[in-house]
Short mmCIF file of C-alpha atoms in Angstrom, two decimals:
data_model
loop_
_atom_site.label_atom_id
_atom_site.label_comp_id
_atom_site.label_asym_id
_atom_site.label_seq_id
_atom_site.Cartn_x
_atom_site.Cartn_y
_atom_site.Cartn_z
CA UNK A 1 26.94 21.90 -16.47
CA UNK A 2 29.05 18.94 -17.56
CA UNK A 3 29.67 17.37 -14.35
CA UNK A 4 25.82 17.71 -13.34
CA UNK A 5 24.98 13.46 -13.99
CA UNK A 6 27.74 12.61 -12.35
CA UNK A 7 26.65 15.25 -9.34
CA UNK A 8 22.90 13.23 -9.80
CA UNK A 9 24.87 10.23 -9.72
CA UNK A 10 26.48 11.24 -6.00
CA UNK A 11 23.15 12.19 -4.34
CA UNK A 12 22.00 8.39 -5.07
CA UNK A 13 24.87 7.19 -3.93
CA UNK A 14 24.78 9.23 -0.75
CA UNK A 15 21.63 8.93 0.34
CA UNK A 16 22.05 4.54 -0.27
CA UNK A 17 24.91 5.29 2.65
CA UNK A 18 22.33 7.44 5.12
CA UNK A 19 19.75 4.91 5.03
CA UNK A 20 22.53 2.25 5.97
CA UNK A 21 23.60 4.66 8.43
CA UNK A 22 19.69 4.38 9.86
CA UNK A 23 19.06 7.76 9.18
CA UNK A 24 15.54 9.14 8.71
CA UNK A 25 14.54 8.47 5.34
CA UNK A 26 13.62 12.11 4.98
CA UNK A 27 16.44 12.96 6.26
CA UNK A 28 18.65 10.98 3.60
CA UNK A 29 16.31 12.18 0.38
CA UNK A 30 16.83 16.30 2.13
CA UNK A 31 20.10 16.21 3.40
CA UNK A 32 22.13 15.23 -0.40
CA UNK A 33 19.28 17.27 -2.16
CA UNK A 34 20.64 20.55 -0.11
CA UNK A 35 23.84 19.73 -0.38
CA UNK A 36 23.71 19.14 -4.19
CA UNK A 37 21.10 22.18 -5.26
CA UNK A 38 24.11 24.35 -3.39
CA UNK A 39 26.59 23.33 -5.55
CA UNK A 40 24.52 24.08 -8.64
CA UNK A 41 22.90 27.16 -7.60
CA UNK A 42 24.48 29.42 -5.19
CA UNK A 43 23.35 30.09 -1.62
CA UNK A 44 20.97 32.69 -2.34
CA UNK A 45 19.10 30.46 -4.80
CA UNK A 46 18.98 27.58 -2.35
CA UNK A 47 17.72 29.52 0.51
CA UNK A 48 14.93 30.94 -1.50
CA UNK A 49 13.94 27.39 -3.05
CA UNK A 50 13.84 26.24 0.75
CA UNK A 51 11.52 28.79 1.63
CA UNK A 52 8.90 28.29 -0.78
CA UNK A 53 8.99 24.76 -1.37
CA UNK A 54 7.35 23.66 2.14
CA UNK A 55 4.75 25.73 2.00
CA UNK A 56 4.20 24.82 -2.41
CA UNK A 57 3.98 21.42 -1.00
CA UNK A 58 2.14 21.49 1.82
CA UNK A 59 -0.81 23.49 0.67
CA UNK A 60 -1.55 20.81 -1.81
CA UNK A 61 -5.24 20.53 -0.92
CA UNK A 62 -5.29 16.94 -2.34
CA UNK A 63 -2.75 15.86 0.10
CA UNK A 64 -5.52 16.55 2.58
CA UNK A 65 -7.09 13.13 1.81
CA UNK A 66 -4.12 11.24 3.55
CA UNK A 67 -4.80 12.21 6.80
CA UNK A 68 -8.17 11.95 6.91
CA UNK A 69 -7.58 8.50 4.99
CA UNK A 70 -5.28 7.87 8.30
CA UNK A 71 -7.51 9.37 10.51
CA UNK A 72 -10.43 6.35 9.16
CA UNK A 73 -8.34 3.54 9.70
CA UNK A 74 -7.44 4.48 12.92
CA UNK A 75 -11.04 4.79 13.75
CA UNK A 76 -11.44 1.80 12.93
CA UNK A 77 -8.74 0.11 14.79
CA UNK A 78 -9.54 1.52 18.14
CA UNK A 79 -13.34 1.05 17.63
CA UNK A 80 -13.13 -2.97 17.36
CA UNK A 81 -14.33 -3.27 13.74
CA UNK A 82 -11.54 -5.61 12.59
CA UNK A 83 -13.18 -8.31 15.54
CA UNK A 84 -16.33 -8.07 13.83
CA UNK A 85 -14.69 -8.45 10.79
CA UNK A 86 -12.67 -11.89 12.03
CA UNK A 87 -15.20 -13.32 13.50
CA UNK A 88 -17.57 -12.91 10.60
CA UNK A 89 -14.89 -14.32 8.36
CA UNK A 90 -14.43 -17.59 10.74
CA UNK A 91 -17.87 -18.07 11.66
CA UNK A 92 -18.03 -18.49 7.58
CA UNK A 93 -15.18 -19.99 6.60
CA UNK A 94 -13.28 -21.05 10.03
CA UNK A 95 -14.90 -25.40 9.41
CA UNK A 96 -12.89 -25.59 6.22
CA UNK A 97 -9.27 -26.69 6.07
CA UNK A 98 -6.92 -23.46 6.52
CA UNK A 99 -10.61 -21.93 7.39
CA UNK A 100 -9.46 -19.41 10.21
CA UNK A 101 -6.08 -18.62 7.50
CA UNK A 102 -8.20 -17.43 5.18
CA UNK A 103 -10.55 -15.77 7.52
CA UNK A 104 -7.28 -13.81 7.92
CA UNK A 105 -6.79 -12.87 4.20
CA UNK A 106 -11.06 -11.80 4.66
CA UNK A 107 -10.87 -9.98 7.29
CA UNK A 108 -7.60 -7.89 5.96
CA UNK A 109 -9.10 -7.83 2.59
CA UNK A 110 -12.49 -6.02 4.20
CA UNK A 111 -10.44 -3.84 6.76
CA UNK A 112 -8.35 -2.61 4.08
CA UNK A 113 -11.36 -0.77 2.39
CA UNK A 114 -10.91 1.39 5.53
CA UNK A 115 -7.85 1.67 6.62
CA UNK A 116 -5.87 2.39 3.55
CA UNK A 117 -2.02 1.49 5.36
CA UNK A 118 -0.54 -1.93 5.31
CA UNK A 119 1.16 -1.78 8.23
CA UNK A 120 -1.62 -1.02 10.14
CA UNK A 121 -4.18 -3.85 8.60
CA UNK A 122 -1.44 -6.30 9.68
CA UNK A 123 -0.95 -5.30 13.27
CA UNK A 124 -4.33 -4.92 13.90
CA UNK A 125 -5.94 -8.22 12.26
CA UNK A 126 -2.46 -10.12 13.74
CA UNK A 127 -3.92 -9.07 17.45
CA UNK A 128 -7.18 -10.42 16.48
CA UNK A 129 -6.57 -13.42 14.37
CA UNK A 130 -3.47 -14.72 15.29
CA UNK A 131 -4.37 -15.77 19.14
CA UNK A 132 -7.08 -17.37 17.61
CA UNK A 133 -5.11 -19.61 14.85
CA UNK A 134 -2.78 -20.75 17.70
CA UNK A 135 -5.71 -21.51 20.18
CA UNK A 136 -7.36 -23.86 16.76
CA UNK A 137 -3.83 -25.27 16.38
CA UNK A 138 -2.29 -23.65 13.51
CA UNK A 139 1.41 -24.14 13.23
CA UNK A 140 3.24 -20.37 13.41
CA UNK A 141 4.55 -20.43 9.73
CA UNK A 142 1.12 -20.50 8.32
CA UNK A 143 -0.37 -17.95 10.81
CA UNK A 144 2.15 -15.36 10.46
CA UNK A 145 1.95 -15.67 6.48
CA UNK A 146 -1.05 -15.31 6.16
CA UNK A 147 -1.11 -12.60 8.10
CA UNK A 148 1.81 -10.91 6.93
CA UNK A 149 0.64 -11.55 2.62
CA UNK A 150 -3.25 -10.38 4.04
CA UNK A 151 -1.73 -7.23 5.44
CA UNK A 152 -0.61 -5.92 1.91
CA UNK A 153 -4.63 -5.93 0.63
CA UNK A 154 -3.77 -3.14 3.49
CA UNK A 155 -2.96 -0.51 0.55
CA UNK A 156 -3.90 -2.88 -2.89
CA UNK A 157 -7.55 -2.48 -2.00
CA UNK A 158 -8.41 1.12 -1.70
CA UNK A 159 -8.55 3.42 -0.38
CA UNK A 160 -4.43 3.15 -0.21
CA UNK A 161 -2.26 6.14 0.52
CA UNK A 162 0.58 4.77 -1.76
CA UNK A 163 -1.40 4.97 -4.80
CA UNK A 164 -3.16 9.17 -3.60
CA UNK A 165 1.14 9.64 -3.18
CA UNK A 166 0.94 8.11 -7.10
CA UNK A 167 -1.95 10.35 -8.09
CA UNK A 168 -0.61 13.67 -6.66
CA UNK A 169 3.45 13.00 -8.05
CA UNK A 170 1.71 12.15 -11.31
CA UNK A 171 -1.28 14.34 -11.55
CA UNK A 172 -3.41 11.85 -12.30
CA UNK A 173 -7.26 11.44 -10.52
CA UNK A 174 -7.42 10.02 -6.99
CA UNK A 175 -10.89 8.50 -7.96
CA UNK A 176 -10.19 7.14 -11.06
CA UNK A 177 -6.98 5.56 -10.23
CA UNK A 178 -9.22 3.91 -7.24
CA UNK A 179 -11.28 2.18 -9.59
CA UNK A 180 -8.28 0.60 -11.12
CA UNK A 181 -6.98 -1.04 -8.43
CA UNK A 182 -10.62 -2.67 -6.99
CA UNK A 183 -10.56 -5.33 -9.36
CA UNK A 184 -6.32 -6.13 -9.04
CA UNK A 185 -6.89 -6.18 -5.19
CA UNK A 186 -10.18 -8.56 -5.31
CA UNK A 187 -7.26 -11.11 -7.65
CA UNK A 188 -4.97 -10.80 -4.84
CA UNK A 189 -7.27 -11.66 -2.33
CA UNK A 190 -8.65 -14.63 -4.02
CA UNK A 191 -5.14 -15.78 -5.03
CA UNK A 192 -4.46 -15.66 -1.50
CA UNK A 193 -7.45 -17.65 -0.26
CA UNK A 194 -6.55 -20.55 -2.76
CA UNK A 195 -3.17 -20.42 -2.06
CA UNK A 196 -3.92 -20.99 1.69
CA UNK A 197 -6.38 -23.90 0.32
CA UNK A 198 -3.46 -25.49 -1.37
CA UNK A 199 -0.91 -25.32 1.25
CA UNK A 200 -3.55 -26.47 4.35
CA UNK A 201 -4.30 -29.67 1.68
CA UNK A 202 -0.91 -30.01 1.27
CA UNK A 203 -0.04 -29.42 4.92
CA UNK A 204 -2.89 -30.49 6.80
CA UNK A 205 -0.69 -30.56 10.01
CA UNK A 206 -0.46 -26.47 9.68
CA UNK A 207 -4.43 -26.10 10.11
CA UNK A 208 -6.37 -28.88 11.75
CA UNK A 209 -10.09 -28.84 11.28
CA UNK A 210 -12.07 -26.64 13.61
CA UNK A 211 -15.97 -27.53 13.78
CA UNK A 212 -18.46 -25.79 11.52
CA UNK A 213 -20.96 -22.98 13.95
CA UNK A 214 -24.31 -23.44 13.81
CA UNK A 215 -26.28 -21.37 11.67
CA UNK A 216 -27.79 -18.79 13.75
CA UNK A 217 -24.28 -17.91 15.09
CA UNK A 218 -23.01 -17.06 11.46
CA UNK A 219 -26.11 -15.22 10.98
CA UNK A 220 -25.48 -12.94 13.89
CA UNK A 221 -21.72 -12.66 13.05
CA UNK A 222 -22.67 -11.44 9.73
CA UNK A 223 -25.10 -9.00 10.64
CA UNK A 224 -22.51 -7.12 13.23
CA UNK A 225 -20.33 -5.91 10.15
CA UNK A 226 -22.68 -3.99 8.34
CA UNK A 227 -21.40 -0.72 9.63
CA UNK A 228 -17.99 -1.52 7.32
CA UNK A 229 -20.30 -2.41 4.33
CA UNK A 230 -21.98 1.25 5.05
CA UNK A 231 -18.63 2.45 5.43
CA UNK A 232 -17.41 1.83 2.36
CA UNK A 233 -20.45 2.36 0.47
CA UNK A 234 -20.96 5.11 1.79
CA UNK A 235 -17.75 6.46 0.99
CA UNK A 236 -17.16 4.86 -2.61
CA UNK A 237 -20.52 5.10 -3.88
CA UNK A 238 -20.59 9.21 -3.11
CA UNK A 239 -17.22 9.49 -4.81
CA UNK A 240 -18.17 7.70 -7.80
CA UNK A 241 -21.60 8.95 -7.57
CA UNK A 242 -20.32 12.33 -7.88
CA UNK A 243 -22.03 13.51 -4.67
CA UNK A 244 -18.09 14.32 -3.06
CA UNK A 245 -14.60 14.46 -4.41
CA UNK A 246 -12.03 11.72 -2.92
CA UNK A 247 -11.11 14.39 -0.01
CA UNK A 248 -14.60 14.80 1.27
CA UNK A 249 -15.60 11.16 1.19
CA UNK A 250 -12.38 10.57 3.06
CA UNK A 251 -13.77 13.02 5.64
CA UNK A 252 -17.21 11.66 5.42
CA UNK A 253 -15.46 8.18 5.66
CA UNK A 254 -13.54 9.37 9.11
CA UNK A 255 -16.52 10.61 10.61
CA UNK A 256 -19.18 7.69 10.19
CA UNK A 257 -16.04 5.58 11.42
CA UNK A 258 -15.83 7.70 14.56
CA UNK A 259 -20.23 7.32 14.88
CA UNK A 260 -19.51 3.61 14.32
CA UNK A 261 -17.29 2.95 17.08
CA UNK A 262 -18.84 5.25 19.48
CA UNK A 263 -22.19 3.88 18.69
CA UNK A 264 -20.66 0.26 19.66
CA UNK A 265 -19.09 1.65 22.81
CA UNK A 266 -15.76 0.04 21.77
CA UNK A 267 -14.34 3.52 21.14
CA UNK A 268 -12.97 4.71 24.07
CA UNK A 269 -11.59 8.18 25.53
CA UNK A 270 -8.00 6.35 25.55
CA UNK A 271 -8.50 4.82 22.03
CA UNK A 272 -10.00 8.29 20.49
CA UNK A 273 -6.60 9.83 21.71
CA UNK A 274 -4.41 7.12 20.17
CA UNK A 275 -6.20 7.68 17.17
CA UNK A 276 -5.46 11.11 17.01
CA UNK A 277 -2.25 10.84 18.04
CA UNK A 278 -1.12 7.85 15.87
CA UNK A 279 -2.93 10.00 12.81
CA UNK A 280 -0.45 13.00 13.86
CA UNK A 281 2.24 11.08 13.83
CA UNK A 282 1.85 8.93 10.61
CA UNK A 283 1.08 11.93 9.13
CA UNK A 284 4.18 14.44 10.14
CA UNK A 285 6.09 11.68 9.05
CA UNK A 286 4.98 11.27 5.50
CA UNK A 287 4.80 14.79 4.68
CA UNK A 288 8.67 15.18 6.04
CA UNK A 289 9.18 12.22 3.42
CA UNK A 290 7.70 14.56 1.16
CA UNK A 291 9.65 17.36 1.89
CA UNK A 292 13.06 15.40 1.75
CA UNK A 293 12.13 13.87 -1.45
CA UNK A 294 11.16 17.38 -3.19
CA UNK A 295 14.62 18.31 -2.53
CA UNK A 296 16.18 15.32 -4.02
CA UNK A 297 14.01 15.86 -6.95
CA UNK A 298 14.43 19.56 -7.36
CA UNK A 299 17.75 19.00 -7.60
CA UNK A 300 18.01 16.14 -10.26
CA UNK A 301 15.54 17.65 -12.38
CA UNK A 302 18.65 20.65 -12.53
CA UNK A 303 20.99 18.04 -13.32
CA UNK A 304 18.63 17.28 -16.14
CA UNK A 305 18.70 12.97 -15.20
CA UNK A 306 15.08 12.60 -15.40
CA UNK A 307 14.96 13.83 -18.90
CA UNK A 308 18.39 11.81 -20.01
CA UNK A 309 16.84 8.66 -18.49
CA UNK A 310 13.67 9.46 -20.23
CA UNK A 311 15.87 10.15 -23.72
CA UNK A 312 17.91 6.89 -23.13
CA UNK A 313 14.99 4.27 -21.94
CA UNK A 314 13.04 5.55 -25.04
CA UNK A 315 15.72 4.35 -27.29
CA UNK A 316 16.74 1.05 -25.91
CA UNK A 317 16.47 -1.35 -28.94
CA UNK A 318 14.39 -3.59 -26.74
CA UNK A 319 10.22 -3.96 -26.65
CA UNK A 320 8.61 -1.21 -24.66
CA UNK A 321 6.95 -4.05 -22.54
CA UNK A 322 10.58 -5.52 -21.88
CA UNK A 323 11.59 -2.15 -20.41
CA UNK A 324 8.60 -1.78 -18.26
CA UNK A 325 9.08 -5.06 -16.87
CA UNK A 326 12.76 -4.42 -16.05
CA UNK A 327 11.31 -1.57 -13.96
CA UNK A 328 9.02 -3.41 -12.31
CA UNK A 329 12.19 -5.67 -11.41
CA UNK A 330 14.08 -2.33 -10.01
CA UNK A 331 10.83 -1.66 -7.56
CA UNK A 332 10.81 -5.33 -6.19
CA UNK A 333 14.54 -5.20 -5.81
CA UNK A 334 14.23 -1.41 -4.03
CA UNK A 335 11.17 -2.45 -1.73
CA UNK A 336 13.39 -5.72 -0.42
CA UNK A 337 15.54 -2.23 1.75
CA UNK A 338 12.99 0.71 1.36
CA UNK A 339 9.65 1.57 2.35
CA UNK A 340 7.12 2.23 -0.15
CA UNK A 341 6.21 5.97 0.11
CA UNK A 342 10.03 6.76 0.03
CA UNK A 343 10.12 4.80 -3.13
CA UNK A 344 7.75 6.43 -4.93
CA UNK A 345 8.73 9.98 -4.24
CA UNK A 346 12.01 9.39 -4.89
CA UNK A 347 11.56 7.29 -7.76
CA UNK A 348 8.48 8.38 -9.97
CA UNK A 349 9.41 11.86 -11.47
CA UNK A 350 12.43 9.99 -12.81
CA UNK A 351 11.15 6.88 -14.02
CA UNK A 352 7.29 7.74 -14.98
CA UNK A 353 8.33 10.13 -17.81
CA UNK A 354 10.34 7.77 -19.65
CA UNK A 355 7.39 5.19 -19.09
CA UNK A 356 4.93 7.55 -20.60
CA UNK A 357 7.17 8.15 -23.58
CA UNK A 358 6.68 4.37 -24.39
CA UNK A 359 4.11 3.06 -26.72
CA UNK A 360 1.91 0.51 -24.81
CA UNK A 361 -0.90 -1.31 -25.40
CA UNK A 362 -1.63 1.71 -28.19
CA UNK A 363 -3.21 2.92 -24.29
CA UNK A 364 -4.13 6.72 -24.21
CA UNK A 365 -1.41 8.57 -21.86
CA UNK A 366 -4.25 8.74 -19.55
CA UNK A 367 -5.35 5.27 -19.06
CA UNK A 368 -1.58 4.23 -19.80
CA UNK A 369 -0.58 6.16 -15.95
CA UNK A 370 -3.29 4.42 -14.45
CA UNK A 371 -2.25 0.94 -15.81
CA UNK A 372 1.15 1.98 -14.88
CA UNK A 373 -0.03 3.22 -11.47
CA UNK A 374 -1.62 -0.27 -10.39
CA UNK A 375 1.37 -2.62 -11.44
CA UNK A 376 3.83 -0.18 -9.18
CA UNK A 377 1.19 -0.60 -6.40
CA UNK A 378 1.32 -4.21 -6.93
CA UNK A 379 4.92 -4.17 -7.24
CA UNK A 380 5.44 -2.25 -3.85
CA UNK A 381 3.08 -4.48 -2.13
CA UNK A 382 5.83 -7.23 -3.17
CA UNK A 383 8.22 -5.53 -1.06
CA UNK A 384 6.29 -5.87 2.23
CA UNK A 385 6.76 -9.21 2.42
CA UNK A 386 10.06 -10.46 0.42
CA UNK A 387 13.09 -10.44 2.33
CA UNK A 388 15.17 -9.28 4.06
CA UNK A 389 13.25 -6.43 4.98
CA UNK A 390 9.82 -7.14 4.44
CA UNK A 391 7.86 -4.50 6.42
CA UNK A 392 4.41 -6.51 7.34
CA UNK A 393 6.82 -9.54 8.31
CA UNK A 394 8.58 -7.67 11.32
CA UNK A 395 4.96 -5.86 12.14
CA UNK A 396 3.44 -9.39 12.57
CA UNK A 397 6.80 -10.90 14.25
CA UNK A 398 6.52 -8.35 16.92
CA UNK A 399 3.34 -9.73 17.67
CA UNK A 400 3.79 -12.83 17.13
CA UNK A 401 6.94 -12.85 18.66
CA UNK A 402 6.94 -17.03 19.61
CA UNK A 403 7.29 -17.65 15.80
CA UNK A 404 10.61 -16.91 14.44
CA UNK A 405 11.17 -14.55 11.66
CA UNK A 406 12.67 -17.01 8.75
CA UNK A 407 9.79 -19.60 9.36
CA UNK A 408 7.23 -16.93 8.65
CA UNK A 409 9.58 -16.22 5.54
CA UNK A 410 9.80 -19.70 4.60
CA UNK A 411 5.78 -20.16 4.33
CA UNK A 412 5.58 -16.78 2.41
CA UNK A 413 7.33 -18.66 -0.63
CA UNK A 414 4.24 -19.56 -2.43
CA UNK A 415 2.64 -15.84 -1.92
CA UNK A 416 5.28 -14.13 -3.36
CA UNK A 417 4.53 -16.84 -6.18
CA UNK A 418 1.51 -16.14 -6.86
CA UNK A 419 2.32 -12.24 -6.57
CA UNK A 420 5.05 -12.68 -9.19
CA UNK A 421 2.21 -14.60 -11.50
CA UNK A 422 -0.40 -11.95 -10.72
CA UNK A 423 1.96 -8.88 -11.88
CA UNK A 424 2.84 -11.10 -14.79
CA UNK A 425 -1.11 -11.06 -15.48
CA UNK A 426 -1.64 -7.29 -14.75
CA UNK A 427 1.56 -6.60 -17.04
CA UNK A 428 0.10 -8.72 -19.98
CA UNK A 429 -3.68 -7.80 -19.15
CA UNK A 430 -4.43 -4.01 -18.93
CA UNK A 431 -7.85 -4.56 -19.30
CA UNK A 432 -7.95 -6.23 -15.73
CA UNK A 433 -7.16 -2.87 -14.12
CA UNK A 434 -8.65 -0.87 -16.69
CA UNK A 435 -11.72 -2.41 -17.32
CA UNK A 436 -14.10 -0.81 -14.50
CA UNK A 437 -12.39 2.44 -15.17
CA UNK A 438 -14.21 2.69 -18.32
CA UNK A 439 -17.81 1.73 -16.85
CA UNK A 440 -17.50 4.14 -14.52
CA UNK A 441 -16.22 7.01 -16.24
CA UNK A 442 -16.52 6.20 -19.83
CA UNK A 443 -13.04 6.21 -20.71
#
């Protein structure tokens, strides 16, 4: 069909003008897929693709593991294990200048190897942290930064449910591609802490001094997170101890949560059913995402696109590393108006072919998607706090709502620097995410 690119082409185009339209993401991946499968197929055709393809893709059993990934985090909201985790953080690090910042950037850091969603590592460390910055005297641009940029460890430290989306579009291990991103997420963190040093120093009217706790106190702070250092050891070390696959130590992971926070008494009958709910609801609305953007791809892989970007990228008289970059330049540019799930089902079975055609590093195809995996992962995370969208900026605005939104922007500038500087790294040093990959699995 000669017209089919073009037909490709028009989908984009129209679902760009439903999202302006602030229409359902889903809804604006679906609604141009129908449409344009119609006009290639027949009727018949369509209505036969539409009833098999919900039930294809929701059977998956690996897509099991986002829910119950979900279900964890929102355990451990409602239990009162990111308090623990703040206060642990401040009682530590609170005396030193921009102390109770980067006992922000801690406490994220830790709750995100729970949680697994950015969004909900910045709301819930904002409500903890944030009163407490203000009370110290912290000026709102570096509170909300912080908090906003220590979010994003929200998905870069797993587990993260954009990079299981990753493994399942690209059929690559959940585990494996885990162990990749530990070490790239423990950079980000520490980038974050020093670039919080370097602004408070800088700045020291943004985070006065707050006195140093005595020692006992930090003691007894410390001890009251161990059940997140089970947690996650419990959870990680069975999965890469072999003991359970990525699912079951996602469902072990939800259920010691649940012990955890009824054991502490900070789980309530109110917060159990917000959990639940909140879980249901996270979750119905990433597998409609799903569903919308398996239409939109069903159909361009009939127009053949995927395969003629594939054909063209791999003969662009330019270095393979050149062309990778320029990708990683489309995702920042499409995270600054889309969220990041949408943008990976909509964009990975076009663009992660024509990656994998590329020579790279002379990496195996197998340790090439993983490498490829973390830099989009980092690359997304980008997107949640540049402008003008920025998703973990209006999550922490809404709670912090006497800050306003371009100062929080304003003291996100040197972040996003050192994000920019840390892809850079990643880009020119696979080893970084590669490197415990191969201790653990002998790759």
């Amino acid at each position: 069909m000669t017209w089919a690119p073009q037909l490709g082409l028009a989908m984009f185009v129209a679902m760009v003008v439903l999202m302006v339209l602030r229409m359902p993401i889903s809804a604006a991946m679906f609604i141009p897929g129908l449409i344009g499968y119609w006009l290639i197929t027949d009727s018949a055709s369509t209505l036969n693709f539409l009833k098999g393809s919900a039930v294809a893709r929701l059977t998956v059993y690996e897509l099991s593991v986002i829910p119950l990934f979900l279900l964890m985090g929102q355990f451990a909201t409602q239990g009162g294990l990111s308090r623990d985790l703040f206060n642990a953080a401040a009682a530590w690090v609170g005396h030193v200048r921009g102390g109770l910042a980067m006992a922000s950037v801690l406490s994220a850091g830790a709750f995100g190897a729970v949680c697994g969603s950015s969004v909900a590592t910045s709301a819930t460390i904002t409500q903890v942290a944030y009163p407490e910055m203000r009370r110290h005297g912290y000026k709102g641009r570096l509170s909300t930064a912080s908090l906003a940029a220590g979010g994003t460890l929200g998905i870069l430290i797993p587990p993260s449910v954009p990079l299981v989306v990753y493994a399942i579009l690209t059929e690559q291990n959940i585990a494996k591609l885990f162990a990749a991103a530990i070490v790239p997420g423990i950079l980000a963190l520490m980038g974050y802490l020093l670039v919080i040093g370097l602004y408070a120093r800088a700045r020291p009217d943004m985070a006065p001094l707050t006195p140093a706790l005595p020692w006992p106190e930090k003691w007894t702070a410390l001890i009251k997170i161990w059940p997140i250092l089970g947690i996650f050891l419990a959870v990680f070390g069975g999965i890469y101890g072999g003991l359970f696959s990525p699912t079951e130590g996602a469902g072990v992971g939800a259920v010691l949560t649940l012990v955890v926070g009824l054991f502490k008494r900070d789980l309530k009958l109110s917060g159990l059913q917000t959990a639940l709910l909140s879980t249901a609801e996270t979750t119905a609305m990433v597998f409609l995402i799903f569903l919308g953007a398996d239409m939109m791809n069903a159909t361009l892989a009939l127009t053949e696109m995927p395969k003629m970007v594939a054909s063209w990228v791999s003969g662009l008289p330019v270095a393979p590393l050149a062309i990778v970059a320029a990708v990683l330049v489309l995702y920042i540019a499409l995270g600054c108006v889309m969220d990041e799930l949408s943008m990976l089902l909509l964009t990975i079975p076009v663009i992660f072919p024509a990656v994998m055609a590329l020579e790279l590093w002379g990496l195996s195809y197998e340790l090439k998607a993983l490498w490829f995996g973390i830099l989009v992962l980092m690359t997304v995370s980008f997107g949640l706090i540049a402008p003008p969208v920025g998703l973990n900026v209006y999550v922490v605005n809404n709670l912090a709502r006497d800050v306003p939104m371009s100062e929080t922007y304003k003291g996100l500038v040197p972040f996003l620097v050192w994000d920019i500087g840390r892809l850079l790294v990643l880009l020119m040093v696979p080893s970084l995410s590669l490197w415990l990959v191969g201790v653990l699995f002998q790759l």
